Structures are given as C-alpha cells and as structure tokens.
Coordinates of C-alpha atoms in Angstrom, one line a residue:
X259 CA 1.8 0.8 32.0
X260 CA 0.4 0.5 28.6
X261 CA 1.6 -1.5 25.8
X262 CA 4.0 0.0 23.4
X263 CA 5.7 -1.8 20.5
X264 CA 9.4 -1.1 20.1
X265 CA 10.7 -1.7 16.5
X266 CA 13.9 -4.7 17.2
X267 CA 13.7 -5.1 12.9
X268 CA 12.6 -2.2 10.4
X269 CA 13.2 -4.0 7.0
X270 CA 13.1 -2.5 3.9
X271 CA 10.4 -0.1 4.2
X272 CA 7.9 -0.6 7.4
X273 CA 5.2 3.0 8.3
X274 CA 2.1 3.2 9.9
X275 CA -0.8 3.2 8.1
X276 CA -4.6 3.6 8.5
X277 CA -7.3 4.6 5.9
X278 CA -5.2 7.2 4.7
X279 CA -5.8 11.6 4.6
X280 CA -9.6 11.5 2.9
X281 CA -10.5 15.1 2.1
X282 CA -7.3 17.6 1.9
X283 CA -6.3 16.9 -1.7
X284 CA -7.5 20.5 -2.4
X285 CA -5.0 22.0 -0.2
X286 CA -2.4 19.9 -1.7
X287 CA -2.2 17.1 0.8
X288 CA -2.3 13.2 -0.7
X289 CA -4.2 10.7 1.0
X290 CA -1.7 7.7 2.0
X291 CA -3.0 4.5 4.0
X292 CA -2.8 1.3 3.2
X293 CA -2.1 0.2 -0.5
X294 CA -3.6 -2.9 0.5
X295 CA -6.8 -1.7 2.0
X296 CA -8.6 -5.2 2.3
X297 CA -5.9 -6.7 4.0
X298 CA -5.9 -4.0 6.5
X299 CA -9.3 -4.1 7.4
X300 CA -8.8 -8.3 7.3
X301 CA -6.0 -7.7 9.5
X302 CA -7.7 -5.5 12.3
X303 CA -11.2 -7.6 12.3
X304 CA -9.5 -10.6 13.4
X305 CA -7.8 -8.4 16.3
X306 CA -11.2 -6.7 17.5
X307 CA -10.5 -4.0 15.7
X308 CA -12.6 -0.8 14.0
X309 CA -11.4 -1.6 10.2
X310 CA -9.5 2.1 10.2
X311 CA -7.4 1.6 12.9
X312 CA -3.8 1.7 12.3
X313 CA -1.4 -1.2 11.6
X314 CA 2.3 -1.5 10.5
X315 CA 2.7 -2.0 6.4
X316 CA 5.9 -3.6 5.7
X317 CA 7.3 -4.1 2.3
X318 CA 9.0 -7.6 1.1
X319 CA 11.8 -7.8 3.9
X320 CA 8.9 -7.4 7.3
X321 CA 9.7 -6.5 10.2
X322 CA 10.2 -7.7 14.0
X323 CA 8.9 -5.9 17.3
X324 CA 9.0 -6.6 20.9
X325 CA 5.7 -6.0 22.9
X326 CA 6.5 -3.5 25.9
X327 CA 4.6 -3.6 28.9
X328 CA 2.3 -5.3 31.7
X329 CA 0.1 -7.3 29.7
X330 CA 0.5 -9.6 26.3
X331 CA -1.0 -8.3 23.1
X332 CA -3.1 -10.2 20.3
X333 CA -1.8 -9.8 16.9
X334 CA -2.1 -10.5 13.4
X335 CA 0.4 -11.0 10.1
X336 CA -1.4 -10.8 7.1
X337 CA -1.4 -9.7 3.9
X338 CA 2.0 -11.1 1.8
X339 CA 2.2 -14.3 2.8
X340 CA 5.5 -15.4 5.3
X341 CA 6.9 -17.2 7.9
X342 CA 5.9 -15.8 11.2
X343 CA 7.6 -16.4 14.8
X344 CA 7.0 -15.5 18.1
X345 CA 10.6 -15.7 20.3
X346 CA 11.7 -17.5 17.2
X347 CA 9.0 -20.1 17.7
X348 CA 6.9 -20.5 14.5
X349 CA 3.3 -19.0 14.9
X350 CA 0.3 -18.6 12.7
X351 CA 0.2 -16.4 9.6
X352 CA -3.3 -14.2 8.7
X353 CA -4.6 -15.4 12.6
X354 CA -4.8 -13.9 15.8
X355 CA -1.1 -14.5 17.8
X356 CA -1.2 -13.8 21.9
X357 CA 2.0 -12.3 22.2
X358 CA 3.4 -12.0 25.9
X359 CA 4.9 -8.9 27.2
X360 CA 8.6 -8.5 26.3
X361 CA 8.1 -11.1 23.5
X362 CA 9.0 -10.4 20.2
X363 CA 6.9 -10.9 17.2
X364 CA 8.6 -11.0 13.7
X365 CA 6.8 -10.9 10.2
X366 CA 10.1 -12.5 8.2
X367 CA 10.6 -11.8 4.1
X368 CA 7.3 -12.4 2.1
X369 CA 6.7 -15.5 0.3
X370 CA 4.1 -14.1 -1.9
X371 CA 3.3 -10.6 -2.2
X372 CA 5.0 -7.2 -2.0
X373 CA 3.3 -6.0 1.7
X374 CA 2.3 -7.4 5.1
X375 CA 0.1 -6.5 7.3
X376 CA 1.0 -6.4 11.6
X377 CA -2.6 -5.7 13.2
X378 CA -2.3 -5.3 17.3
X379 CA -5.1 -5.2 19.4
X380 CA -6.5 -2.2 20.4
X381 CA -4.5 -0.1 16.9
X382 CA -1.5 1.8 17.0
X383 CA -2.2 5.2 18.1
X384 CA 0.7 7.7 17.3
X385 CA -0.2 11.4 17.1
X386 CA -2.4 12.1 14.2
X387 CA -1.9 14.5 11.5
X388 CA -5.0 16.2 9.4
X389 CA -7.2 13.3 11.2
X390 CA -5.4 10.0 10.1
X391 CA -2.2 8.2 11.2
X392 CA -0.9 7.3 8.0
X393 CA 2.9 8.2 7.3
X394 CA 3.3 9.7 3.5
X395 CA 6.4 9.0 1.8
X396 CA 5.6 12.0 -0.5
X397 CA 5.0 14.8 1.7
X398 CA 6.9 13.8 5.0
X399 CA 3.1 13.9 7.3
X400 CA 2.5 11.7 9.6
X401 CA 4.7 9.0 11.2
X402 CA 8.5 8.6 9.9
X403 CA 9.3 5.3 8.6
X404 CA 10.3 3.1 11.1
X405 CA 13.2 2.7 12.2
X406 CA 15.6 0.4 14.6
X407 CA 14.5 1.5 18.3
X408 CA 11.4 3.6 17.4
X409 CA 8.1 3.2 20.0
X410 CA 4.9 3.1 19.6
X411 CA 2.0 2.7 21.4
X412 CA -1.0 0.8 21.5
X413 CA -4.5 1.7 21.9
X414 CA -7.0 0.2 24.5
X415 CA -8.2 -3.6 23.2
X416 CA -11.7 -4.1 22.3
X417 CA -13.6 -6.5 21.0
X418 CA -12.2 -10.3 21.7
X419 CA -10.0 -11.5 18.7
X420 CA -11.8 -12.9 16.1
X421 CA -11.0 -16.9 15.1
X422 CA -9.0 -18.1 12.4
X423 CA -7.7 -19.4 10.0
X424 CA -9.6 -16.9 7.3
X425 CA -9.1 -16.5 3.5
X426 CA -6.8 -14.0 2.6
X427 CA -6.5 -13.3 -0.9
X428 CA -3.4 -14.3 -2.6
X429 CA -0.5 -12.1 -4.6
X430 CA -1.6 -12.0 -8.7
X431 CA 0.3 -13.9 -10.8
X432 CA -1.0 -11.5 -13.9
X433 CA -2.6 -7.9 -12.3
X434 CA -6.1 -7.0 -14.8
X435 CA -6.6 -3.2 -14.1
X436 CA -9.9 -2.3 -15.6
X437 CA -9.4 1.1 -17.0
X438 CA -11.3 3.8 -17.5
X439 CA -10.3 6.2 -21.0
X440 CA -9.4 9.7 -20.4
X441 CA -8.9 12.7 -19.7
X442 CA -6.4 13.0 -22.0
X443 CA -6.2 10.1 -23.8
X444 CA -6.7 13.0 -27.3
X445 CA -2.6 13.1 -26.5
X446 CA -2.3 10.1 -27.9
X447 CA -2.0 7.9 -31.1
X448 CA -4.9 5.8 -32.6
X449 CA -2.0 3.0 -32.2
X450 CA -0.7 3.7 -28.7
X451 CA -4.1 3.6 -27.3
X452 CA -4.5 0.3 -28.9
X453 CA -1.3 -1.0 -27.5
X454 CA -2.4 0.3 -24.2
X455 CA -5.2 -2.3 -23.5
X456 CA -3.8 -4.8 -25.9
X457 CA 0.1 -5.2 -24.9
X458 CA 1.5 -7.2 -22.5
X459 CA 3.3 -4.7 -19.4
X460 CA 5.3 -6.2 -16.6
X461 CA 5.8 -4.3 -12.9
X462 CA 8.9 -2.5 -12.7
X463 CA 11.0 -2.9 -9.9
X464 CA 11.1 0.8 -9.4
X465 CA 7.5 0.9 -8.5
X466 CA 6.7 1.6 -4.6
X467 CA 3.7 3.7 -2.8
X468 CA 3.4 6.2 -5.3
X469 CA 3.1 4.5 -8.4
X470 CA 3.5 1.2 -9.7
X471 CA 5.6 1.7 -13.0
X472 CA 5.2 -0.6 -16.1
X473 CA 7.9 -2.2 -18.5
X474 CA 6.7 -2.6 -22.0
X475 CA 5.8 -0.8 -25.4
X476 CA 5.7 2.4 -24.9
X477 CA 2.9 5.0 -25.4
X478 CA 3.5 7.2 -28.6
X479 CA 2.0 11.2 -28.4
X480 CA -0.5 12.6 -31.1
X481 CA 0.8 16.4 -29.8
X482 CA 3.8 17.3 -28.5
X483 CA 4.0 19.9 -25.6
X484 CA 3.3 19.2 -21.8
X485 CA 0.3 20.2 -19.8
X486 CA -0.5 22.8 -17.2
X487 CA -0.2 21.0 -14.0
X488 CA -3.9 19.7 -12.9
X489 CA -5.3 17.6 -10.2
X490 CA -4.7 13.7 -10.1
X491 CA -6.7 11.2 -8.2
X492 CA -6.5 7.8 -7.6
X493 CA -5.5 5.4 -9.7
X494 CA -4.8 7.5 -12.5
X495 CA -2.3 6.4 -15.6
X496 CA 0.0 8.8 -15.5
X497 CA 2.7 9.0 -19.1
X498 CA 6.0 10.6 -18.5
X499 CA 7.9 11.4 -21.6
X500 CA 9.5 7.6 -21.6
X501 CA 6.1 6.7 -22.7
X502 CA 5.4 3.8 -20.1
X503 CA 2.6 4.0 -18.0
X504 CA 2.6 4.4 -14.4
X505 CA -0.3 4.0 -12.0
X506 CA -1.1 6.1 -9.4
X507 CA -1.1 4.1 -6.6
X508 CA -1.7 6.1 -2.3
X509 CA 1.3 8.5 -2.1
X510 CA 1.0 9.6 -5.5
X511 CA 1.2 13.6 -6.0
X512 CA -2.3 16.1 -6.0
X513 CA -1.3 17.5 -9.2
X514 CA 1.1 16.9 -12.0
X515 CA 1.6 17.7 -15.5
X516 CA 2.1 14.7 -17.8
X517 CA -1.2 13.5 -19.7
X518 CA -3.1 10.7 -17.8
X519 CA -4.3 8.5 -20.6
X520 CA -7.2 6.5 -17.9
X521 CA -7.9 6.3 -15.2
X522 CA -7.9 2.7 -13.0
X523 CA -10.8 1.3 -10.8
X524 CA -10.2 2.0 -7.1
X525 CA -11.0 -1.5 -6.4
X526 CA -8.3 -3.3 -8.2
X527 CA -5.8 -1.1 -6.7
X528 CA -5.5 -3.7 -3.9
X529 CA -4.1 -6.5 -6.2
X530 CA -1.2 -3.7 -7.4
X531 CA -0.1 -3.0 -3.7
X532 CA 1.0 -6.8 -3.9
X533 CA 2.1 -7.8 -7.9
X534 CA 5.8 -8.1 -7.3
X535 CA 8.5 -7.1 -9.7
X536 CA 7.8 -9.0 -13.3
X537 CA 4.3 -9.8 -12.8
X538 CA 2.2 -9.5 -16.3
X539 CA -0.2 -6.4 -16.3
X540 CA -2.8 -6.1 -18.9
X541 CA -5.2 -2.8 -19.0
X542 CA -8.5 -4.0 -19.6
X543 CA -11.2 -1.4 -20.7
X544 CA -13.8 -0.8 -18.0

C-alpha cells in the first residue's frame, strides 16, 4: 500500500500548496501556491524533494496528521517556527523527521510567524488542476481546505533526506516592501503619495492569502471616480475607497477596479506571508 496522510488536526486554515497556477491569468484563473515560496522549496530540499512539489501550508494554529500505510515517511516542519511532536514526543523543527506508519506528526500553534510548512517525502500528489496542486481560496480550484478526516496521498520518495539543522529565515519584526510607483499612482495626492513611503502601516488582522491589508493613514484621491476593471499581478497595492493599502499577496483576483498606487517586489513577498497581525510595514521606493 502506499502512504497516504489522513488529516487527525486541520487548524485554522491548512491547503495544499505547490508553485502555484503560472500562466492562466488571461483566462481569469489566479496563480495560488505557497505565500512563503522559500520555505517551501527549504522544506522539500531537506525531504529529497523537486522544490515544486506540494506540501501542506498551515496558518498560525498547524495542523496534525497520521502517516497511513506500510512504510514510515520522512518529513519536515518549517517555515513559522513551533513546537513539533511525533506521538506527542517532541521532534525537530525545519529538519528531516522519520515518521513511522500509523504515527502521527503534529506542527502545534506558531511561535513566530503566520505559516508553516509540512514537507513529506516523495510530495503530496492529489489530482492536479490547470497543471498545479495548489488549492485557491478565491476561485474554489484545486484541493479544498483541509479538513478533519481528509486523505491524501503521497508520491514515490526520492532522493535521501537532506541533513539538518539549516537556517530558516525568521518572521519580520518590521516588513520593508520595496515598491515600485504606478500605474495609477496620477489618482492620487502630492501628500498621499508622500505618506505612502513615509508613514508608518501596521498588518491588519484581516489580511490572509489574498492580500495582506494595512492599518494606518490613509491614502487621499486627486480624482474621484472608479476605474474600469483591469488586470492585477502580483504584489500589486491595491486602494479601496477606505484609502488603506492592501497588497496583493497569491490568491489575489486577475482583475479589479480600485487604483493600484505600486506595485511591490516579488521577492519580498515572502517576508509578508509571515508578518503577523501588528507588525510595522514601511513602503520603501524601489
């Protein structure tokens, strides 16, 4: 029998997750994956891994699963930092873990960090949608968010687990997202695009895989009006008519019609998938 995983604890918010939908947003389809792409590919070297296989992404809370089948499974918990047991017994965090069949691995609440990383040996292979295995909280593709009881199963091992301990990088205690001006930054005051890389923002707790909202002064218009809906990538800084920002962050939508005032680099992106509720923001210009 192959090894599956069976979900014994979901926590607040647990999906699959690989390198996300690359290539559909022109039909409407976002990309997903990992927020936290370096700790995913982290994650899967140390378990032999290709760096796109899939892995769990659990948010704050973690999540426990039991190993089904004939054989014991290498994993890894990484990403937010937490307490990590195997049976209850304490194991290493962010370093390969044999876990024996039937045994149950559990990722408990983060210490540091918004989202943890569960990396198994050989990836988790549930049926893939538009080439990826990602689950999308936005349009419903791809896995459902785990729940109590859910299977899945686990692809053929390969390579033999790398050794740890390795460095992970750590949650930010004040997130600098270098930001790039436009394409509508005309929609705004001389003043507001001042405050905008000179004010001090804070993560909102209603943040989560589609944006990561701000607290803080907010953004004053030069034109009233909204805009036709248009495309949206990445990292774009998105201003709804409460004039705080919010950053685009994997399940955000393909098009949308508030003015995006910048646009942030991809590669501090990683460092918002793990700023916790309150942590400073400053934009930076790029």
């Amino acid at each position: 029998m192959s090894a599956v995983i069976e979900v014994v604890r979901a926590g607040a918010l647990t999906t699959v997750q690989d390198e996300g939908r690359t290539g559909w947003a022109h039909l409407g389809v976002p990309r997903a994956g990992a927020l936290d792409g370096p700790a995913r590919r982290l994650a899967n070297r140390l378990v032999g891994n290709e760096p796109d296989a899939a892995v769990l992404e659990t948010t704050l809370t973690g999540c426990a699963v039991r190993v089904t089948g004939t054989r014991p499974v290498w994993a890894v918990v990484g990403g937010a930092s937490c307490r990590v047991t195997v049976d209850g017994r304490p194991a290493a965090w962010g370093a390969p873990v044999r876990v024996p069949a039937g045994a149950v691995l559990e990722a408990c609440p983060a210490v540091h960090g918004v989202r943890g990383y569960l990396a198994f040996a050989g990836g988790l292979v549930p049926e893939p949608v538009l080439g990826s295995r990602s689950a999308d909280l936005l349009s419903g593709l791809g896995p459902p968010v785990l729940r109590e009881g859910d299977v899945l199963p686990l692809g053929r091992p390969g390579d033999v687990p790398g050794a740890g301990p390795v460095p992970w990088p750590g949650a930010p205690a004040e997130l600098v997202l270098p930001l790039h001006r436009g394409p509508r930054d005309s929609w705004f005051t001389d003043e507001a695009l001042h405050t905008l890389t000179t004010a001090a923002y804070r993560v909102s707790e209603r943040s989560n895989r589609i944006g990561l909202r701000t607290e803080g002064p907010a953004l004053r218009r030069a034109r009233g009006g909204e805009l036709p809906s248009e495309g949206m990538v990445l990292g774009a800084v998105q201003v709804p008519p409460d004039g705080l920002p919010v950053v685009f962050l994997n399940d955000h939508p393909t098009t949308g019609g508030y003015p995006v005032v910048g646009v942030v680099a991809e590669s501090a992106l990683a460092g918002a998938a793990q700023a916790v509720p309150g942590t400073p923001v400053r934009f930076v210009r790029a």
